[in-house]
Short mmCIF file of C-alpha atoms in Angstrom, two decimals:
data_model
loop_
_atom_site.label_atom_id
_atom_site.label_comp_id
_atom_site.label_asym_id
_atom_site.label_seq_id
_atom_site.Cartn_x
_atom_site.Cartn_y
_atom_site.Cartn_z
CA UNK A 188 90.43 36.67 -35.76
CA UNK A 189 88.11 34.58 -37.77
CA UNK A 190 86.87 37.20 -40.82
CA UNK A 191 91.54 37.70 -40.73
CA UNK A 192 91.95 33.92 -41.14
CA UNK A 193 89.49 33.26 -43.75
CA UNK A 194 90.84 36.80 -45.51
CA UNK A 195 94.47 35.01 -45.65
CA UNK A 196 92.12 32.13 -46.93
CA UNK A 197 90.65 33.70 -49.44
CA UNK A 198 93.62 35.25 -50.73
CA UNK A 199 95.41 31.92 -51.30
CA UNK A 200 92.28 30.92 -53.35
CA UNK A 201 92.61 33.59 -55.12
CA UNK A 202 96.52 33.10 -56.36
CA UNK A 203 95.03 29.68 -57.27
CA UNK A 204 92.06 30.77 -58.86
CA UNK A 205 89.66 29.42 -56.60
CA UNK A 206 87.55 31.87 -54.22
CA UNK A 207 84.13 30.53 -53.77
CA UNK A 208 84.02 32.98 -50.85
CA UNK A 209 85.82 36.77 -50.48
CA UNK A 210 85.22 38.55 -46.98
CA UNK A 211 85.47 42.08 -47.21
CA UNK A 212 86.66 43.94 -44.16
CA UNK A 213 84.87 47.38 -43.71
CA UNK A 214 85.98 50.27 -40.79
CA UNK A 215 82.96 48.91 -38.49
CA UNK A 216 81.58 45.47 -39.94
CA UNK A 217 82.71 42.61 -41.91
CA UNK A 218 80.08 41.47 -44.83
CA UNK A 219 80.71 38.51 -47.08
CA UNK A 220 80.18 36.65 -50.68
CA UNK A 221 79.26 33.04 -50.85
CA UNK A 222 79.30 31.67 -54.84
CA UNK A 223 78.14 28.48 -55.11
CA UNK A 224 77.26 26.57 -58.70
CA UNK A 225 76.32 23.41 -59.81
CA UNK A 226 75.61 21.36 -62.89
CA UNK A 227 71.74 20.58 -63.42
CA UNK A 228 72.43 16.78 -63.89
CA UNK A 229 75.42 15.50 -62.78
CA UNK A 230 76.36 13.95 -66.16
CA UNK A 231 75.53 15.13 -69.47
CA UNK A 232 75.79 13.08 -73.06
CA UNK A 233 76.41 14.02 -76.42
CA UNK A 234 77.16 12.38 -79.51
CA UNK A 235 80.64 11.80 -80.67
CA UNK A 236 79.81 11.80 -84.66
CA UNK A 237 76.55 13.18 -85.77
CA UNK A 238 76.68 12.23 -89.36
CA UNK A 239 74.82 9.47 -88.47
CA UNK A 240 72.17 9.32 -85.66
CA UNK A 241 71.56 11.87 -83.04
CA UNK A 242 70.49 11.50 -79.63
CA UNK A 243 71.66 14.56 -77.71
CA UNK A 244 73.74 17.41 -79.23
CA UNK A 245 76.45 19.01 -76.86
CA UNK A 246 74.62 21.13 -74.69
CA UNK A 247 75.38 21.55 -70.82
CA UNK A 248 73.71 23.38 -68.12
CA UNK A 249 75.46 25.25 -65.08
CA UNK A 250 73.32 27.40 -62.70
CA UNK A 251 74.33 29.04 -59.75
CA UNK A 252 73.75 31.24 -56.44
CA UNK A 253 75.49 34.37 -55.14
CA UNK A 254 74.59 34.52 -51.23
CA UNK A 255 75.46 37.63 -49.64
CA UNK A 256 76.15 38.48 -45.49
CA UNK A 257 76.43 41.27 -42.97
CA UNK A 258 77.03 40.78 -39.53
CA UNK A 259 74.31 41.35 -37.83
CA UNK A 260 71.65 40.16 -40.61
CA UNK A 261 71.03 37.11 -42.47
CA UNK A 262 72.18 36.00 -45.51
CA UNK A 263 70.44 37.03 -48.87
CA UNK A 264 70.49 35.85 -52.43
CA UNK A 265 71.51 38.25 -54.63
CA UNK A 266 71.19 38.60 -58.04
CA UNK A 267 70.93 42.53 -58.86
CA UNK A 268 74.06 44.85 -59.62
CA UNK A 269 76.14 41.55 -60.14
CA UNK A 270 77.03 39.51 -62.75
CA UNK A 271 78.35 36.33 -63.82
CA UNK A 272 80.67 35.32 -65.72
CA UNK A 273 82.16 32.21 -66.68
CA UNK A 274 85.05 30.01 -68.82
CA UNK A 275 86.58 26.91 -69.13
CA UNK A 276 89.88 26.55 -68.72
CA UNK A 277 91.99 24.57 -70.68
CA UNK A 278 88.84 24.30 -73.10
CA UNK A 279 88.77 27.35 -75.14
CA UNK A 280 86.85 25.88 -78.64
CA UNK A 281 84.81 22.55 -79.27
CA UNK A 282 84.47 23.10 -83.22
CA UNK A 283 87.89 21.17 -83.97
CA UNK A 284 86.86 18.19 -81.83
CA UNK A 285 83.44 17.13 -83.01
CA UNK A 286 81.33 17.55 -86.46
CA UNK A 287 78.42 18.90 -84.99
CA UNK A 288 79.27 22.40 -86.31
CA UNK A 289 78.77 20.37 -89.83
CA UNK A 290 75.48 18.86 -89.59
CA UNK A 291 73.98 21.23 -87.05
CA UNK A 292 71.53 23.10 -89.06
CA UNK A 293 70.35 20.25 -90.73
CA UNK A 294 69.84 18.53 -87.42
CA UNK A 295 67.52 20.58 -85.81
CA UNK A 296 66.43 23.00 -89.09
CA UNK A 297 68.20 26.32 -87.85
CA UNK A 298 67.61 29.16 -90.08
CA UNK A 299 71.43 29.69 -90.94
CA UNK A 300 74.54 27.64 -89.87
CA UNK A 301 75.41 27.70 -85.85
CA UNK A 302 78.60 30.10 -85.72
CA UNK A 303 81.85 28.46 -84.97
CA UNK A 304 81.87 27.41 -80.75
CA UNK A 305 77.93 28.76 -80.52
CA UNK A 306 75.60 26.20 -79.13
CA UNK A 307 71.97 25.91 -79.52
CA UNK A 308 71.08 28.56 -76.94
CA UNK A 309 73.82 30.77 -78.49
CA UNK A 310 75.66 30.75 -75.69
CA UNK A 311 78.95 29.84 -76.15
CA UNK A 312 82.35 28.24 -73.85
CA UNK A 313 82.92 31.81 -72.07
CA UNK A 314 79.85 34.39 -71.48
CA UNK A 315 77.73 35.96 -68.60
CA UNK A 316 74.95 33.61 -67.17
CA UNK A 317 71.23 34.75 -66.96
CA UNK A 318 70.25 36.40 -63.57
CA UNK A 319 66.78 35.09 -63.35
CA UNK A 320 64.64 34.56 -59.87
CA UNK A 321 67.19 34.12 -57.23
CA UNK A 322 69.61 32.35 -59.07
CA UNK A 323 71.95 32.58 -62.03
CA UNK A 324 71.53 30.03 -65.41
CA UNK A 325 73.73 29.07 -68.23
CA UNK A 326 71.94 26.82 -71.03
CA UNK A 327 73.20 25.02 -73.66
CA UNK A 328 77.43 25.27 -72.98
CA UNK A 329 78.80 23.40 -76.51
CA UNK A 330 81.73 21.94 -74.61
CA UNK A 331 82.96 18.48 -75.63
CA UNK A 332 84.86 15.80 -73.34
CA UNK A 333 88.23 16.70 -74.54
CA UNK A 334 90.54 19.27 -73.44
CA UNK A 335 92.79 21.74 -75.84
CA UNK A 336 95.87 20.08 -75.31
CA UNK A 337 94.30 16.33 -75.55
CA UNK A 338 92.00 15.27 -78.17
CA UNK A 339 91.75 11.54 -77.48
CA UNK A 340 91.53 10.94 -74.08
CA UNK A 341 87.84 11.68 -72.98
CA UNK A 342 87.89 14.10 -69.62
CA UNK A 343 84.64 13.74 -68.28
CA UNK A 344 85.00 15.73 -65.18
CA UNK A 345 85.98 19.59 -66.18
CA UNK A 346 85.81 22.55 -64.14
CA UNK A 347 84.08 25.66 -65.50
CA UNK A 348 84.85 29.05 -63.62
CA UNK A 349 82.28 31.20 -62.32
CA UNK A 350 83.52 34.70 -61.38
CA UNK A 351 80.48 37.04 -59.71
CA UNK A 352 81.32 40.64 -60.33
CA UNK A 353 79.92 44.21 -59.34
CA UNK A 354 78.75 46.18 -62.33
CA UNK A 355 79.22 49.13 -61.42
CA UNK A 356 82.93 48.51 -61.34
CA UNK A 357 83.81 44.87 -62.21
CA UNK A 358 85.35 44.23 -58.82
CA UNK A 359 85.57 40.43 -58.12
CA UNK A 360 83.22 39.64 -54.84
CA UNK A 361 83.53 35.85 -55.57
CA UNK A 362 84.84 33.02 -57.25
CA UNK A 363 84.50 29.17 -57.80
CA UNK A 364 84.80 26.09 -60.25
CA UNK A 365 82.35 23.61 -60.37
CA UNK A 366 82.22 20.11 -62.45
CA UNK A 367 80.72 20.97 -66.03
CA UNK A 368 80.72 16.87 -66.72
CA UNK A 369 80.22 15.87 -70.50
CA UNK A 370 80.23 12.34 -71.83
CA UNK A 371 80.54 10.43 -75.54
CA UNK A 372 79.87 7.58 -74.34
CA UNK A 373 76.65 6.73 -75.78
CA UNK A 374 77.89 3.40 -76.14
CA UNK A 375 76.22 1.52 -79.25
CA UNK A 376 78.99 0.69 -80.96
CA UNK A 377 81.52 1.03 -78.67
CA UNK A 378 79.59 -1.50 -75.81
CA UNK A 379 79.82 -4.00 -78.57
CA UNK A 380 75.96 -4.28 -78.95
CA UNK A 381 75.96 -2.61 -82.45
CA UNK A 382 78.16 -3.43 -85.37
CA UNK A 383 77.19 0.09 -86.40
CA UNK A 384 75.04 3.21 -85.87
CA UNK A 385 73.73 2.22 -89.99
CA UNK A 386 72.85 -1.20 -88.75
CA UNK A 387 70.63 0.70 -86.62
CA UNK A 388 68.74 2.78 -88.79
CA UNK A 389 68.34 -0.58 -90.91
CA UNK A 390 65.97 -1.84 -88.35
CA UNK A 391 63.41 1.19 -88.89
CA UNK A 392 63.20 -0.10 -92.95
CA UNK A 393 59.94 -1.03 -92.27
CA UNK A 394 58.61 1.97 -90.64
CA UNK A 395 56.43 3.80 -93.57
CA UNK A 396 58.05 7.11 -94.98
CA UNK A 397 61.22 6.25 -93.41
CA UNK A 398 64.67 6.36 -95.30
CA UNK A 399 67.92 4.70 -93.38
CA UNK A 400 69.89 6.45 -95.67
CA UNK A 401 68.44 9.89 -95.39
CA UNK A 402 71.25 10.96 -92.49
CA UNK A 403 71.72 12.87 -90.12
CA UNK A 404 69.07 12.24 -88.73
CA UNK A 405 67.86 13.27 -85.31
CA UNK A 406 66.03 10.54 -83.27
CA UNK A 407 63.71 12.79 -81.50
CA UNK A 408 62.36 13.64 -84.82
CA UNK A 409 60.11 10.79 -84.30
CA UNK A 410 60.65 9.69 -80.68
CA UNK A 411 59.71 12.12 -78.54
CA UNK A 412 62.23 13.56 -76.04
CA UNK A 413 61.27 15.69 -73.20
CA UNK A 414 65.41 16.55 -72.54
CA UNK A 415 65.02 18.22 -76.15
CA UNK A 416 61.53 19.06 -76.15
CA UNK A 417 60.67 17.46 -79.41
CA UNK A 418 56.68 16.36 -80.06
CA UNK A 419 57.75 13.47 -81.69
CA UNK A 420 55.38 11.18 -83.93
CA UNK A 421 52.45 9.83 -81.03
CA UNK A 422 52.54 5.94 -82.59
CA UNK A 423 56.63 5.59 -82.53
CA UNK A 424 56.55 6.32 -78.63
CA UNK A 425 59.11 8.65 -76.48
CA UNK A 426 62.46 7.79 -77.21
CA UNK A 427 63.13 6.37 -73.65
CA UNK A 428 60.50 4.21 -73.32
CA UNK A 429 61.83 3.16 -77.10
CA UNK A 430 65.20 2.90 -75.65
CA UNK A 431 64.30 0.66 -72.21
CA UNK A 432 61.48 -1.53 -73.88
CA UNK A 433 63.95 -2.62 -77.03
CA UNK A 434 66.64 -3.35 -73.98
CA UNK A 435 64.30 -4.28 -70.97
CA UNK A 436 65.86 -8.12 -71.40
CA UNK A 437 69.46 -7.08 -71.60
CA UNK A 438 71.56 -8.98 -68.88
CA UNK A 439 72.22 -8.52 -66.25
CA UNK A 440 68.53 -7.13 -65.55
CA UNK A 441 69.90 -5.34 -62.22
CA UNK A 442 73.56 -4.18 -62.55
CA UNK A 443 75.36 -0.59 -63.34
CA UNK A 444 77.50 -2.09 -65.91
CA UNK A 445 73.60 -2.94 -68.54
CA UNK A 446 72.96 0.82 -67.29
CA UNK A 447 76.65 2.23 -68.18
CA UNK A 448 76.11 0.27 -72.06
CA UNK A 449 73.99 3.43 -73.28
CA UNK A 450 74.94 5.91 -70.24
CA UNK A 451 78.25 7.03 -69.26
CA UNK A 452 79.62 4.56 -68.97
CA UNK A 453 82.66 2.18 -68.13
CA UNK A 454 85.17 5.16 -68.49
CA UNK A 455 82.80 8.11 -67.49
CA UNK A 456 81.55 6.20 -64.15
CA UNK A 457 78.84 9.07 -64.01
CA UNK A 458 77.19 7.88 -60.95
CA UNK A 459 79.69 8.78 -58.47
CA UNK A 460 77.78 10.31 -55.35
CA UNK A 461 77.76 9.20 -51.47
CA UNK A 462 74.99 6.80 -52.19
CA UNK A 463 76.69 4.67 -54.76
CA UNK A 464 80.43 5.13 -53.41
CA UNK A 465 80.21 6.21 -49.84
CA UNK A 466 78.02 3.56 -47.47
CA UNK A 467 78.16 0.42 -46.82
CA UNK A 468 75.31 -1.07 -49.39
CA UNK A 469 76.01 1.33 -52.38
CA UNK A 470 73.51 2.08 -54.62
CA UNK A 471 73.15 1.37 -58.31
CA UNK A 472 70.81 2.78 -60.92
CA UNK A 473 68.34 0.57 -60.70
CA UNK A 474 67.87 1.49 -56.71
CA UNK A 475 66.06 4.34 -58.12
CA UNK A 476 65.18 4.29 -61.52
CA UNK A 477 64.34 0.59 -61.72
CA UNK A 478 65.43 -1.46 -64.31
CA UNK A 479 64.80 -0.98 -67.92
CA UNK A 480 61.47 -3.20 -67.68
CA UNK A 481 60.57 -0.91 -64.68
CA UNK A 482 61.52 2.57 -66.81
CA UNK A 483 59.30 1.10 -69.68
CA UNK A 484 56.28 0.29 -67.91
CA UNK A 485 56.29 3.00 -65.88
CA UNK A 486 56.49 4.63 -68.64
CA UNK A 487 53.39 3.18 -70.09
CA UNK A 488 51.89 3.79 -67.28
CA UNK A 489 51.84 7.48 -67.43
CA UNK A 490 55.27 8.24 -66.01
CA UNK A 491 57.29 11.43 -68.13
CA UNK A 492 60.13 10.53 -68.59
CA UNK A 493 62.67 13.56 -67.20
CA UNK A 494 60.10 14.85 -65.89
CA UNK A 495 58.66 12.55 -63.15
CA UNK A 496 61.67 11.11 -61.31
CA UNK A 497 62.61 9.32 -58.15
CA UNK A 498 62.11 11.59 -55.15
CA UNK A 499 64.23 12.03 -51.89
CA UNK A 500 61.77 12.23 -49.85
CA UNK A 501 59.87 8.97 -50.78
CA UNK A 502 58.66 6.96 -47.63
CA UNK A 503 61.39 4.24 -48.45
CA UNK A 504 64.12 6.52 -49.04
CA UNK A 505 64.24 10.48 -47.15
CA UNK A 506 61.10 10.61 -45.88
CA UNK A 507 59.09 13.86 -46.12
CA UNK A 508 61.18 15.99 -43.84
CA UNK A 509 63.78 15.81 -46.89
CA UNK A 510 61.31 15.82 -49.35
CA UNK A 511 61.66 17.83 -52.72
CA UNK A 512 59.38 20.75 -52.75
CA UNK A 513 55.94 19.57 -54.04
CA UNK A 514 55.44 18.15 -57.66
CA UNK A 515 58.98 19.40 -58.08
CA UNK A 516 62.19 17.37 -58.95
CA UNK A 517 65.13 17.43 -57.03
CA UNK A 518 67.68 19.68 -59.09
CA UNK A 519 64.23 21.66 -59.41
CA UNK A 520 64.10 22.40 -55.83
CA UNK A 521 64.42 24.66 -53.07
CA UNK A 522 65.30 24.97 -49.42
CA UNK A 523 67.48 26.52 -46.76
CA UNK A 524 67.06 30.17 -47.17
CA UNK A 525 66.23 29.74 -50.75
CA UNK A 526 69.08 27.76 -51.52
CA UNK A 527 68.77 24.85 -54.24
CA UNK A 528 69.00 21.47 -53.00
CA UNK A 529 72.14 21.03 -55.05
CA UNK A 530 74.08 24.38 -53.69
CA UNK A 531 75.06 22.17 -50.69
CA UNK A 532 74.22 18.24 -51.49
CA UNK A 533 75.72 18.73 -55.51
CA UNK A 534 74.28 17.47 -58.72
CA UNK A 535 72.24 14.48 -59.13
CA UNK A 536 74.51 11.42 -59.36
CA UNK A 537 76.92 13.55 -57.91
CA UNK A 538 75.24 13.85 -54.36
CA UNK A 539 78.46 15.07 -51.93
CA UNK A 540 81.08 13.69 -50.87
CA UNK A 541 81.67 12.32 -54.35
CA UNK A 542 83.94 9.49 -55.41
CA UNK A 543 85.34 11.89 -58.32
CA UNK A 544 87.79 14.77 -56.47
CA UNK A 545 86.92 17.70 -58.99
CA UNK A 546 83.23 16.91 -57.36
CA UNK A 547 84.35 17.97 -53.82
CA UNK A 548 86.28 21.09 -54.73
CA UNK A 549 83.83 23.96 -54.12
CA UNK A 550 82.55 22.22 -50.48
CA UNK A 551 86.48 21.13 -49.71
CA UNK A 552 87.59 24.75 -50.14
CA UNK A 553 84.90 26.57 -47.98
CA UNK A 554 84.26 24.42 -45.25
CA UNK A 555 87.26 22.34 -44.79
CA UNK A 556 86.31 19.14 -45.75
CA UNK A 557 83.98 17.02 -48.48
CA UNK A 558 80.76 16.36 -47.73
CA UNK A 559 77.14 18.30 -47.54
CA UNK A 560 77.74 22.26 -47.31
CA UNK A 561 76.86 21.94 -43.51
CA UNK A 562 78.80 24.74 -42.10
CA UNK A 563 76.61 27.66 -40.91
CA UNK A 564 79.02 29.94 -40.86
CA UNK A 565 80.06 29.23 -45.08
CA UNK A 566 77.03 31.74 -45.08
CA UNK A 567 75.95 33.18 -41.97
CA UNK A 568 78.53 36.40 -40.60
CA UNK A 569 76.65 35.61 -37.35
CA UNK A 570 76.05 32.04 -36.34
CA UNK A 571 72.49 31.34 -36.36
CA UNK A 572 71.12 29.88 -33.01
CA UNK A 573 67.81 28.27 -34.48
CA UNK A 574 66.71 25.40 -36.69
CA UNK A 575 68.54 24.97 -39.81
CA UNK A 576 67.81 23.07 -43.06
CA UNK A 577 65.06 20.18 -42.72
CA UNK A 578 64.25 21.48 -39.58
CA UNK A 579 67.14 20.30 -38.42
CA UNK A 580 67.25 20.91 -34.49
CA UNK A 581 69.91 24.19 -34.08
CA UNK A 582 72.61 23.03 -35.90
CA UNK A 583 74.92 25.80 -34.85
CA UNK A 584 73.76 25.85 -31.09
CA UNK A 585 76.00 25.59 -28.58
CA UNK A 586 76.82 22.05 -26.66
CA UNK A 587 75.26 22.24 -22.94
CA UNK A 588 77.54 20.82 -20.61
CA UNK A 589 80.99 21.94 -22.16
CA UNK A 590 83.87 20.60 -19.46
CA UNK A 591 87.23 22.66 -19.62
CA UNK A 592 90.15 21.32 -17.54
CA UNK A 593 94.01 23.19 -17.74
CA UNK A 594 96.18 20.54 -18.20
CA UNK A 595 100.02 20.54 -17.50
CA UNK A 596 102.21 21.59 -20.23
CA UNK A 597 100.11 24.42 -21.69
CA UNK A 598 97.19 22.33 -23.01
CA UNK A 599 93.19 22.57 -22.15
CA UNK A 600 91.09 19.36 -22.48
CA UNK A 601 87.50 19.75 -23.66
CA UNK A 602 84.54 17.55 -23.32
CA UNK A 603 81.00 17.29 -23.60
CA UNK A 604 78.39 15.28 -24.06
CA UNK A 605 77.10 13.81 -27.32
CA UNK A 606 73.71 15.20 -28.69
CA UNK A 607 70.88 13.54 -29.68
CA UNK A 608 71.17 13.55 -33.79
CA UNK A 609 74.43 15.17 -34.11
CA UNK A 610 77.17 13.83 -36.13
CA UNK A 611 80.04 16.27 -36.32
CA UNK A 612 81.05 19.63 -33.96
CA UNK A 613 82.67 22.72 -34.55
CA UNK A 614 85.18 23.28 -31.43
CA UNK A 615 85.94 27.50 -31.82
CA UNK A 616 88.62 29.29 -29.44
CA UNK A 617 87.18 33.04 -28.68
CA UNK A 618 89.66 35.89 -27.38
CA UNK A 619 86.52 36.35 -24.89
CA UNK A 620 83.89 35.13 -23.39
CA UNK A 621 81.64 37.81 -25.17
CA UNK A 622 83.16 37.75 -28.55
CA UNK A 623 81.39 38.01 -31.93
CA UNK A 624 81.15 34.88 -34.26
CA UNK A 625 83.42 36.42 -36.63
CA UNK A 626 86.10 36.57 -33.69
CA UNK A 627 86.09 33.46 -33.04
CA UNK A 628 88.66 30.62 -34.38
CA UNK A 629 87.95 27.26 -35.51
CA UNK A 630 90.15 24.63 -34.42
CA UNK A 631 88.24 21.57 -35.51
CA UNK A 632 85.40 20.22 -37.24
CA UNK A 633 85.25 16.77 -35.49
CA UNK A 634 82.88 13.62 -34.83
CA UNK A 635 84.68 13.27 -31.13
CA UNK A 636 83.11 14.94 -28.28
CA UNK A 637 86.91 16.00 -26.75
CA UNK A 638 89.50 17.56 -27.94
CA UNK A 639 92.81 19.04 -26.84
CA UNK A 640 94.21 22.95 -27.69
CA UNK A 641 97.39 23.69 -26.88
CA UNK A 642 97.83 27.62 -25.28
CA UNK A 643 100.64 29.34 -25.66
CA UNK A 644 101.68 30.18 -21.99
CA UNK A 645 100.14 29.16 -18.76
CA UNK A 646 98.40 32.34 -17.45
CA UNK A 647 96.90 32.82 -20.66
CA UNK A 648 92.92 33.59 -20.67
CA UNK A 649 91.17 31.24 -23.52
CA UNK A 650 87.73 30.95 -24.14
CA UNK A 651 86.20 28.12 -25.84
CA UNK A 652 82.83 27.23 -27.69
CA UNK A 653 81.27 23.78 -29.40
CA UNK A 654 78.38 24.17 -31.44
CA UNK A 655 76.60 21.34 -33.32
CA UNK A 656 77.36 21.31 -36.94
CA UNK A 657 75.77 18.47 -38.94
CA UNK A 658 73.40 15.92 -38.26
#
């Protein structure tokens, strides 16, 4: 039976370390765990020496969603009587790879000295994330780009572990690993635009009250920075539009590699999602965002920067029936039962499949395959017959016109008839023609509308069901 397969499933996660979702088999019904996490940006920066000039401390931001099912009900979010946890492996301590731990409380005028692998937040590289409404938040993760056992070679792309756990007893219900992606390449110096981060503080000599030589010191001290919530000084401007206008006539005006100068970056490759990897015309930054003379006059123009950001559902992109929730920004949003938008399409410049494999994991391990979480039954104990995210038209009904033929030599050929919309179906065998979702068996998750099964013997009885499962 299904909930047996997907038990044998989740046990071989589990010897690997990896069970995003645990089926628990009671005496009369079978309920279900669903963890699903994500990082809030797809790409976070930090500095690699802060004895100099700060523009973003390490500081890293993981939520996540524990989705609970019962045959016979819907799925719910849960978030009371659990916990969870997380870690890092293979990065147990940042304070041997980076000075921040020397200049932080000078940086950012902390009452006493940050203790040793403590971030901002206080949280540190293991802990228990906040439960807050409907979904689970870490803030402010300290982790740097490099590993314990390598301290050169920049690793972008780590997993962090998220384990959800009943209270009451600490008994595992679910596990996953998700990218927690940190960067040092804020490029100055290293894209070969700067001779040094000094030479750069040189250039402010003329600013009244300012001292070059007065470091560290923290740029959104003066340039305001919604991503650290810093005032700022009103006449010296946010410290993106700063950024962007000082730039706006680097060249080339419209390529990734002026973007990946200042972002992460040649190495780092940070925008790695469908859109830029996966179709035919890939997308670049500036498909979006604009380039830097667009981000500075928008800018100008009233734009916050962080704040207001391309949207999805823009007439020339989405359009509104995969629109963000009003006045609301993507990795802000909600959908689907609740669900973020990134629980099942991933982080911002991440959007799933991704070109980077770490990316894919958490999708690749519960429904078979990369791509959007599109597989109803990831959640649902019972597979729902009506519309499903976006309004999408039943995604897990039924084909109409399923043809069965017995072939010779054991096998059954199935076809049917495409539907309007539908790009990929779920063919299921059932030990009956009455048989409960979580009875059935999936043999394929396919963009054909045939497929083959060989039975065992010839008088065996074999039932057979297609439903629609992404569009």
């Amino acid at each position: 039976m299904l909930i047996e397969h997907r038990m044998r499933t989740a046990l071989a996660l589990l010897v690997k370390g990896l069970v995003p979702a645990l089926l628990l088999a009671g005496s009369a019904q079978a309920e279900k765990y669903v963890l699903l996490g994500w990082n809030d940006l797809g790409m976070h920066c930090a500095n690699g020496d802060f004895s100099s000039f700060v523009v973003l401390p390490p500081y890293n931001n993981v939520r996540a969603q524990l989705v609970y099912s019962q045959e016979g009900s819907l799925p719910q979010l849960v978030t009371e009587g659990v916990r969870i946890d997380y870690s890092i492996p293979g990065n147990t301590t940042s304070v041997t790879k980076t000075n921040f731990w020397d200049y932080a409380q000078q940086i950012f005028d902390l009452p006493a000295p940050l203790p040793p692998d403590v971030g901002l937040t206080g949280n540190g590289l293991t802990g228990s994330m906040e439960a807050l409404d409907g979904f689970f938040e870490v803030t402010g993760v300290p982790i740097t780009p490099f590993q314990d056992d390598d301290l050169v070679n920049e690793q972008p792309f780590q997993l962090i572990r998220l384990e959800a756990r009943r209270e009451s007893d600490n008994f595992l219900l679910a596990m996953t690993e998700v990218v927690i992606p940190v960067s040092n390449e804020i490029g100055c110096v290293s894209s070969g635009c700067h001779s040094s981060e000094q030479s750069i503080l040189n250039h402010h000599d003329d600013e009244a009250g300012f001292d070059p030589n007065d470091t560290p010191i923290l740029c959104a001290r003066c340039h305001s920075s919604n991503a650290l919530g810093t005032p700022g000084i009103p006449e010296a401007r946010s410290l993106s539009y700063r950024l962007h206008e000082k730039h706006k006539d680097f060249r080339p005006t419209n390529s990734i590699a002026t973007c990946y100068k200042c972002h992460p970056g040649n190495q780092a490759q940070c925008l790695r999602g469908v859109m830029a990897t996966g179709i035919d015309e890939p997308m670049i930054c500036q498909s979006c965002h604009g380039t830097m003379r667009d981000v500075a006059e928008s800018i100008s123009e009233g734009r916050r920067p962080w704040l207001d950001e391309p949207s999805c559902g823009a007439s020339n992109c989405h359009g509104s029936n995969y629109a963000e929730q009003p006045n609301t920004l993507f990795r802000m949003s909600t959908g689907h039962g609740g669900l973020y938008c990134s629980a099942c399409h991933g982080s911002p410049h991440a959007i799933l499949p991704s070109s980077e494999e770490n990316d894919n994991l958490q999708v690749i391990s519960l429904q078979g395959h990369a791509g959007t979480l599109a597989q109803c039954t990831v959640c649902h104990t019972d597979i729902p017959m009506g519309n499903g995210p976006h309004g999408s038209p039943a995604p897990a009904a039924a084909v109409a016109d399923l043809q069965i033929v017995r072939l010779a030599g054991n096998q059954a050929h199935l076809s049917w008839s495409p539907v309007q919309g539908v790009s990929s179906y779920l063919v299921y065998s059932m030990p009956s023609a009455d048989a409960r979702p979580a009875q059935w068996t999936l043999l394929g998750d396919q963009a054909a509308t045939e497929y083959d099964d060989l039975i065992g013997t010839p008088d065996e009885e074999r039932f057979y069901r297609v439903v629609c499962a992404s569009h």
